[in-house]
C-alpha cells in the first residue's frame, strides 16, 4: 500500500502534471474564446462577457464567413479561397514529399562524387528566409507565365519545401543498413525497384512526418500567398486577413472567429488523425542498432 501511495502521489509528479495542465489551459483558452464567440450574436458579443457562453446559440457567423462575408475582393465569403488552398496545398505537399524521398534515397544509398557537398548546399535552403527568395521567385514566375496563379504557388512551395523533405528522408534512410541495398543489387534489383519494393514500404513514419510538416507550412503560409497570388487565386490565409481587416460596416467578431476556425480546421484534423506518426517518424532512425 505504501508503494502505491509513493508511486501515485509523488510531489514531483504532481508538479509536472500541474505545469502541463496550466500550459494546456493557456493554449486552450484562446481556442475556447474563438469557438464560443463564433456562435454568438453581435449583440451578445457587445453586451456579454468574453468567456461567457452564448445566450442564444447561432450559426449565422459560420454561414456568413463561409459564403457571405466580404473578404476585400468580393462578398462571396472564404469558400472559394478555402478550396484554393486545397488546390495549392495537396499537389505541393505530394510533389515535394516525393522529390524529397528520391533525393534522400540517392544521397544516402547511391552516393556520387560531391554528393555530400550537394547535400550541404541543399541543406542551406532550410535556413534561407522567405523574404530572400521573393524577388528572384517573382521574376521566375513572370518568365514562366505563372504569376498570380495557383500553379505558381504550387511551384514556389515545392521549391522551398524540397530542402526540408530531403533532409527528413536522407537522415531516415541513412539508418537503413547498406547491406540490404547491396543484397538487392546483387539479386538484380535496379534503382526504382529498390526504392519502391524495399525502401518505400519501410518509409511510412517519415512520409507522415513530411506530409504533416509540409501541409502545415503550406496551408498556413501568408507571405507567398499575398505576394505571388491575387484576386480569385489567393489562398485562405490572405482572404482571412482581408476579412479581419475590413473597415466597412459594423465589425462582426463572430464572423471573424468563425472564419479563423474554418481556416484552422484542416491542419487540426491532420494533427488529430496523423499526429501520433509525427514523433514516431522524427525519432525513427535516430538510434542505430
Tab-separated table of C-alpha atoms in Angstrom:
chain	number	residue	atom	x	y	z
A	1	UNK	CA	0.000	0.000	0.000
A	2	UNK	CA	2.862	2.323	0.847
A	3	UNK	CA	4.495	1.641	-2.527
A	4	UNK	CA	1.256	2.519	-4.357
A	5	UNK	CA	0.964	5.784	-2.473
A	6	UNK	CA	4.579	6.650	-3.185
A	7	UNK	CA	4.299	5.967	-6.909
A	8	UNK	CA	0.907	7.673	-7.286
A	9	UNK	CA	1.303	10.845	-5.238
A	10	UNK	CA	4.902	11.917	-5.513
A	11	UNK	CA	5.285	15.727	-5.283
A	12	UNK	CA	7.415	15.786	-8.429
A	13	UNK	CA	4.711	14.022	-10.421
A	14	UNK	CA	2.027	16.351	-9.084
A	15	UNK	CA	4.188	19.354	-10.040
A	16	UNK	CA	4.753	18.028	-13.555
A	17	UNK	CA	1.051	17.397	-14.163
A	18	UNK	CA	0.214	20.783	-12.665
A	19	UNK	CA	2.560	22.566	-15.078
A	20	UNK	CA	1.201	20.570	-18.019
A	21	UNK	CA	-2.387	21.373	-17.031
A	22	UNK	CA	-1.548	25.081	-16.734
A	23	UNK	CA	0.143	25.063	-20.158
A	24	UNK	CA	-2.871	23.311	-21.673
A	25	UNK	CA	-5.209	25.938	-20.234
A	26	UNK	CA	-3.046	28.782	-21.561
A	27	UNK	CA	-3.198	27.311	-25.079
A	28	UNK	CA	-6.846	26.256	-24.967
A	29	UNK	CA	-8.379	29.468	-23.579
A	30	UNK	CA	-7.917	31.432	-26.852
A	31	UNK	CA	-9.383	28.491	-28.777
A	32	UNK	CA	-12.334	28.381	-26.380
A	33	UNK	CA	-12.941	32.131	-26.806
A	34	UNK	CA	-12.807	31.844	-30.595
A	35	UNK	CA	-15.196	28.914	-30.627
A	36	UNK	CA	-17.861	30.373	-28.311
A	37	UNK	CA	-17.615	33.810	-29.947
A	38	UNK	CA	-18.261	32.283	-33.367
A	39	UNK	CA	-21.644	31.036	-32.086
A	40	UNK	CA	-22.702	34.347	-30.517
A	41	UNK	CA	-24.834	37.109	-31.997
A	42	UNK	CA	-23.260	40.562	-32.449
A	43	UNK	CA	-25.442	41.906	-29.622
A	44	UNK	CA	-24.342	39.101	-27.332
A	45	UNK	CA	-20.701	39.874	-28.068
A	46	UNK	CA	-21.053	43.579	-27.313
A	47	UNK	CA	-23.004	43.162	-24.072
A	48	UNK	CA	-21.755	39.824	-22.742
A	49	UNK	CA	-18.607	38.529	-21.077
A	50	UNK	CA	-15.769	37.369	-23.323
A	51	UNK	CA	-15.597	34.000	-21.562
A	52	UNK	CA	-19.348	33.538	-21.184
A	53	UNK	CA	-21.257	31.011	-23.228
A	54	UNK	CA	-23.648	32.388	-25.880
A	55	UNK	CA	-27.076	33.461	-24.634
A	56	UNK	CA	-28.561	32.374	-27.953
A	57	UNK	CA	-26.545	29.831	-29.922
A	58	UNK	CA	-26.481	30.689	-33.631
A	59	UNK	CA	-24.508	29.585	-36.696
A	60	UNK	CA	-25.017	32.854	-38.573
A	61	UNK	CA	-21.338	33.720	-38.083
A	62	UNK	CA	-20.258	30.472	-39.733
A	63	UNK	CA	-22.730	30.925	-42.579
A	64	UNK	CA	-21.602	34.454	-43.339
A	65	UNK	CA	-17.903	33.557	-43.054
A	66	UNK	CA	-18.288	30.659	-45.473
A	67	UNK	CA	-20.428	32.220	-48.167
A	68	UNK	CA	-21.473	35.813	-47.467
A	69	UNK	CA	-18.791	37.846	-45.706
A	70	UNK	CA	-16.743	40.409	-47.652
A	71	UNK	CA	-13.063	39.479	-47.981
A	72	UNK	CA	-11.777	42.685	-49.514
A	73	UNK	CA	-12.032	41.243	-53.039
A	74	UNK	CA	-15.703	40.323	-53.184
A	75	UNK	CA	-18.510	39.342	-50.860
A	76	UNK	CA	-18.573	35.624	-51.578
A	77	UNK	CA	-17.091	34.562	-48.237
A	78	UNK	CA	-13.981	32.458	-47.834
A	79	UNK	CA	-15.372	29.330	-49.507
A	80	UNK	CA	-13.561	29.861	-52.818
A	81	UNK	CA	-10.280	30.718	-51.089
A	82	UNK	CA	-10.618	27.635	-48.884
A	83	UNK	CA	-10.671	25.426	-51.976
A	84	UNK	CA	-7.838	27.481	-53.494
A	85	UNK	CA	-5.705	26.465	-50.517
A	86	UNK	CA	-6.569	22.820	-51.102
A	87	UNK	CA	-5.699	23.111	-54.806
A	88	UNK	CA	-2.366	24.627	-53.800
A	89	UNK	CA	-1.519	22.517	-50.746
A	90	UNK	CA	-2.310	18.968	-51.861
A	91	UNK	CA	-0.153	18.866	-55.036
A	92	UNK	CA	2.644	20.893	-53.418
A	93	UNK	CA	2.788	18.509	-50.454
A	94	UNK	CA	2.742	15.371	-52.598
A	95	UNK	CA	5.319	16.605	-55.131
A	96	UNK	CA	7.759	17.994	-52.556
A	97	UNK	CA	7.485	14.834	-50.445
A	98	UNK	CA	8.104	12.539	-53.415
A	99	UNK	CA	11.072	14.614	-54.590
A	100	UNK	CA	12.464	14.634	-51.058
A	101	UNK	CA	12.123	10.852	-50.874
A	102	UNK	CA	14.054	10.351	-54.114
A	103	UNK	CA	16.701	12.901	-53.110
A	104	UNK	CA	17.151	11.313	-49.695
A	105	UNK	CA	17.383	7.877	-51.300
A	106	UNK	CA	20.073	8.969	-53.756
A	107	UNK	CA	22.095	10.961	-51.204
A	108	UNK	CA	22.125	8.109	-48.691
A	109	UNK	CA	22.307	4.923	-50.780
A	110	UNK	CA	23.567	5.930	-54.250
A	111	UNK	CA	26.260	8.420	-53.315
A	112	UNK	CA	28.199	10.086	-56.110
A	113	UNK	CA	31.244	12.325	-56.209
A	114	UNK	CA	30.352	15.583	-54.497
A	115	UNK	CA	27.120	14.219	-53.002
A	116	UNK	CA	27.979	15.496	-49.525
A	117	UNK	CA	28.678	18.961	-50.913
A	118	UNK	CA	25.427	18.843	-52.850
A	119	UNK	CA	23.542	17.847	-49.703
A	120	UNK	CA	25.178	20.665	-47.755
A	121	UNK	CA	24.159	23.213	-50.370
A	122	UNK	CA	20.627	21.830	-50.442
A	123	UNK	CA	20.503	21.879	-46.652
A	124	UNK	CA	21.410	25.570	-46.769
A	125	UNK	CA	17.982	26.119	-48.328
A	126	UNK	CA	16.367	25.245	-44.990
A	127	UNK	CA	17.889	28.364	-43.456
A	128	UNK	CA	17.049	30.837	-46.219
A	129	UNK	CA	14.337	33.258	-45.003
A	130	UNK	CA	11.156	33.599	-47.050
A	131	UNK	CA	11.881	37.247	-47.763
A	132	UNK	CA	15.169	36.492	-49.523
A	133	UNK	CA	13.542	34.496	-52.323
A	134	UNK	CA	10.663	36.882	-53.049
A	135	UNK	CA	12.287	38.927	-55.830
A	136	UNK	CA	14.039	36.078	-57.724
A	137	UNK	CA	10.961	33.877	-57.385
A	138	UNK	CA	8.695	36.653	-58.675
A	139	UNK	CA	10.967	37.125	-61.695
A	140	UNK	CA	10.998	33.368	-62.361
A	141	UNK	CA	7.198	33.071	-62.153
A	142	UNK	CA	6.845	36.027	-64.502
A	143	UNK	CA	9.143	34.438	-67.084
A	144	UNK	CA	7.224	31.151	-66.831
A	145	UNK	CA	3.863	32.891	-67.149
A	146	UNK	CA	2.732	31.584	-63.740
A	147	UNK	CA	2.445	34.902	-61.870
A	148	UNK	CA	-0.768	35.336	-59.848
A	149	UNK	CA	-1.812	31.723	-60.376
A	150	UNK	CA	-2.393	28.738	-58.099
A	151	UNK	CA	0.052	26.723	-60.194
A	152	UNK	CA	2.714	29.327	-59.472
A	153	UNK	CA	2.097	28.984	-55.733
A	154	UNK	CA	2.449	25.216	-56.040
A	155	UNK	CA	5.817	25.648	-57.755
A	156	UNK	CA	7.011	28.104	-55.088
A	157	UNK	CA	6.143	25.793	-52.212
A	158	UNK	CA	7.648	22.757	-53.925
A	159	UNK	CA	10.949	24.548	-54.489
A	160	UNK	CA	11.098	25.946	-50.967
A	161	UNK	CA	9.944	22.722	-49.283
A	162	UNK	CA	12.136	20.184	-51.097
A	163	UNK	CA	15.147	21.103	-48.918
A	164	UNK	CA	13.228	20.143	-45.766
A	165	UNK	CA	11.811	16.918	-47.189
A	166	UNK	CA	15.236	15.879	-48.495
A	167	UNK	CA	16.690	16.413	-45.022
A	168	UNK	CA	13.961	14.264	-43.444
A	169	UNK	CA	14.318	11.356	-45.854
A	170	UNK	CA	18.100	11.421	-46.105
A	171	UNK	CA	18.504	11.194	-42.315
A	172	UNK	CA	15.916	8.414	-42.197
A	173	UNK	CA	17.468	6.330	-44.973
A	174	UNK	CA	20.993	6.652	-43.561
A	175	UNK	CA	19.912	4.426	-40.652
A	176	UNK	CA	18.826	1.630	-43.018
A	177	UNK	CA	21.669	-0.920	-43.423
A	178	UNK	CA	23.605	-0.612	-46.665
A	179	UNK	CA	23.844	-4.400	-46.774
A	180	UNK	CA	20.145	-4.535	-47.541
A	181	UNK	CA	20.633	-2.386	-50.648
A	182	UNK	CA	23.739	-4.295	-51.734
A	183	UNK	CA	21.904	-7.605	-51.428
A	184	UNK	CA	19.065	-6.301	-53.572
A	185	UNK	CA	21.529	-5.088	-56.213
A	186	UNK	CA	23.204	-8.495	-56.270
A	187	UNK	CA	19.783	-10.014	-56.939
A	188	UNK	CA	19.423	-7.768	-59.959
A	189	UNK	CA	17.208	-5.047	-58.469
A	190	UNK	CA	17.641	-1.608	-60.018
A	191	UNK	CA	17.262	1.933	-58.762
A	192	UNK	CA	13.470	2.158	-58.872
A	193	UNK	CA	12.891	-1.458	-57.853
A	194	UNK	CA	14.896	-0.994	-54.657
A	195	UNK	CA	13.094	2.221	-53.867
A	196	UNK	CA	9.538	1.029	-54.486
A	197	UNK	CA	9.917	-2.585	-53.309
A	198	UNK	CA	12.263	-2.186	-50.329
A	199	UNK	CA	12.575	1.372	-49.020
A	200	UNK	CA	9.078	2.672	-49.700
A	201	UNK	CA	7.276	0.059	-47.547
A	202	UNK	CA	9.650	0.970	-44.694
A	203	UNK	CA	9.111	4.717	-45.044
A	204	UNK	CA	5.603	5.211	-43.652
A	205	UNK	CA	6.735	7.068	-40.464
A	206	UNK	CA	8.950	9.559	-42.302
A	207	UNK	CA	6.351	10.025	-45.031
A	208	UNK	CA	3.847	11.029	-42.352
A	209	UNK	CA	6.372	13.487	-40.880
A	210	UNK	CA	6.947	15.073	-44.270
A	211	UNK	CA	3.240	15.226	-45.123
A	212	UNK	CA	2.285	16.809	-41.784
A	213	UNK	CA	5.186	19.274	-41.883
A	214	UNK	CA	4.585	20.352	-45.458
A	215	UNK	CA	0.807	20.508	-45.120
A	216	UNK	CA	1.056	22.735	-42.048
A	217	UNK	CA	3.707	25.018	-43.537
A	218	UNK	CA	1.970	25.449	-46.886
A	219	UNK	CA	-1.600	25.757	-45.613
A	220	UNK	CA	-0.655	28.390	-43.000
A	221	UNK	CA	1.612	30.394	-45.298
A	222	UNK	CA	0.610	34.009	-45.791
A	223	UNK	CA	3.665	35.718	-47.285
A	224	UNK	CA	3.904	33.710	-50.514
A	225	UNK	CA	0.131	33.818	-50.921
A	226	UNK	CA	-0.110	37.589	-50.663
A	227	UNK	CA	2.952	38.223	-52.867
A	228	UNK	CA	2.551	35.649	-55.647
A	229	UNK	CA	-1.256	35.477	-55.955
A	230	UNK	CA	-4.052	37.951	-56.471
A	231	UNK	CA	-7.811	38.031	-56.811
A	232	UNK	CA	-9.518	34.672	-57.039
A	233	UNK	CA	-6.248	32.717	-56.876
A	234	UNK	CA	-5.384	33.809	-53.322
A	235	UNK	CA	-5.276	31.190	-50.516
A	236	UNK	CA	-7.470	31.267	-47.414
A	237	UNK	CA	-4.848	32.952	-45.229
A	238	UNK	CA	-4.925	36.052	-47.427
A	239	UNK	CA	-8.735	36.029	-47.554
A	240	UNK	CA	-8.859	35.717	-43.763
A	241	UNK	CA	-6.557	38.718	-43.396
A	242	UNK	CA	-8.732	40.757	-45.765
A	243	UNK	CA	-11.851	39.743	-43.881
A	244	UNK	CA	-10.499	40.598	-40.441
A	245	UNK	CA	-9.013	43.929	-41.567
A	246	UNK	CA	-12.041	45.176	-43.491
A	247	UNK	CA	-13.170	48.602	-42.300
A	248	UNK	CA	-16.607	48.775	-43.881
A	249	UNK	CA	-19.770	48.393	-41.820
A	250	UNK	CA	-20.095	47.117	-38.251
A	251	UNK	CA	-17.338	44.829	-37.053
A	252	UNK	CA	-18.700	41.275	-36.843
A	253	UNK	CA	-16.413	39.384	-34.495
A	254	UNK	CA	-18.486	36.225	-34.716
A	255	UNK	CA	-17.819	36.092	-38.457
A	256	UNK	CA	-14.090	36.726	-37.951
A	257	UNK	CA	-13.827	33.974	-35.349
A	258	UNK	CA	-15.792	31.513	-37.471
A	259	UNK	CA	-13.561	32.240	-40.470
A	260	UNK	CA	-10.449	31.700	-38.354
A	261	UNK	CA	-11.830	28.376	-37.116
A	262	UNK	CA	-12.603	27.276	-40.680
A	263	UNK	CA	-9.071	28.182	-41.759
A	264	UNK	CA	-7.565	26.205	-38.873
A	265	UNK	CA	-9.725	23.073	-39.203
A	266	UNK	CA	-7.705	21.224	-41.911
A	267	UNK	CA	-4.403	21.401	-40.027
A	268	UNK	CA	-6.190	20.492	-36.800
A	269	UNK	CA	-7.720	17.426	-38.442
A	270	UNK	CA	-4.351	16.406	-39.900
A	271	UNK	CA	-2.690	16.520	-36.483
A	272	UNK	CA	-5.534	14.640	-34.800
A	273	UNK	CA	-5.552	11.891	-37.421
A	274	UNK	CA	-1.821	11.516	-38.036
A	275	UNK	CA	-0.153	13.285	-35.107
A	276	UNK	CA	0.987	10.049	-33.453
A	277	UNK	CA	3.103	9.296	-36.515
A	278	UNK	CA	4.894	12.644	-36.328
A	279	UNK	CA	7.053	11.983	-33.250
A	280	UNK	CA	7.458	8.331	-34.253
A	281	UNK	CA	8.810	9.379	-37.639
A	282	UNK	CA	11.127	12.039	-36.227
A	283	UNK	CA	12.698	9.615	-33.765
A	284	UNK	CA	12.883	6.710	-36.221
A	285	UNK	CA	16.466	6.186	-37.297
A	286	UNK	CA	17.859	8.436	-34.567
A	287	UNK	CA	19.384	5.400	-32.823
A	288	UNK	CA	21.127	2.675	-34.782
A	289	UNK	CA	21.297	-0.957	-33.785
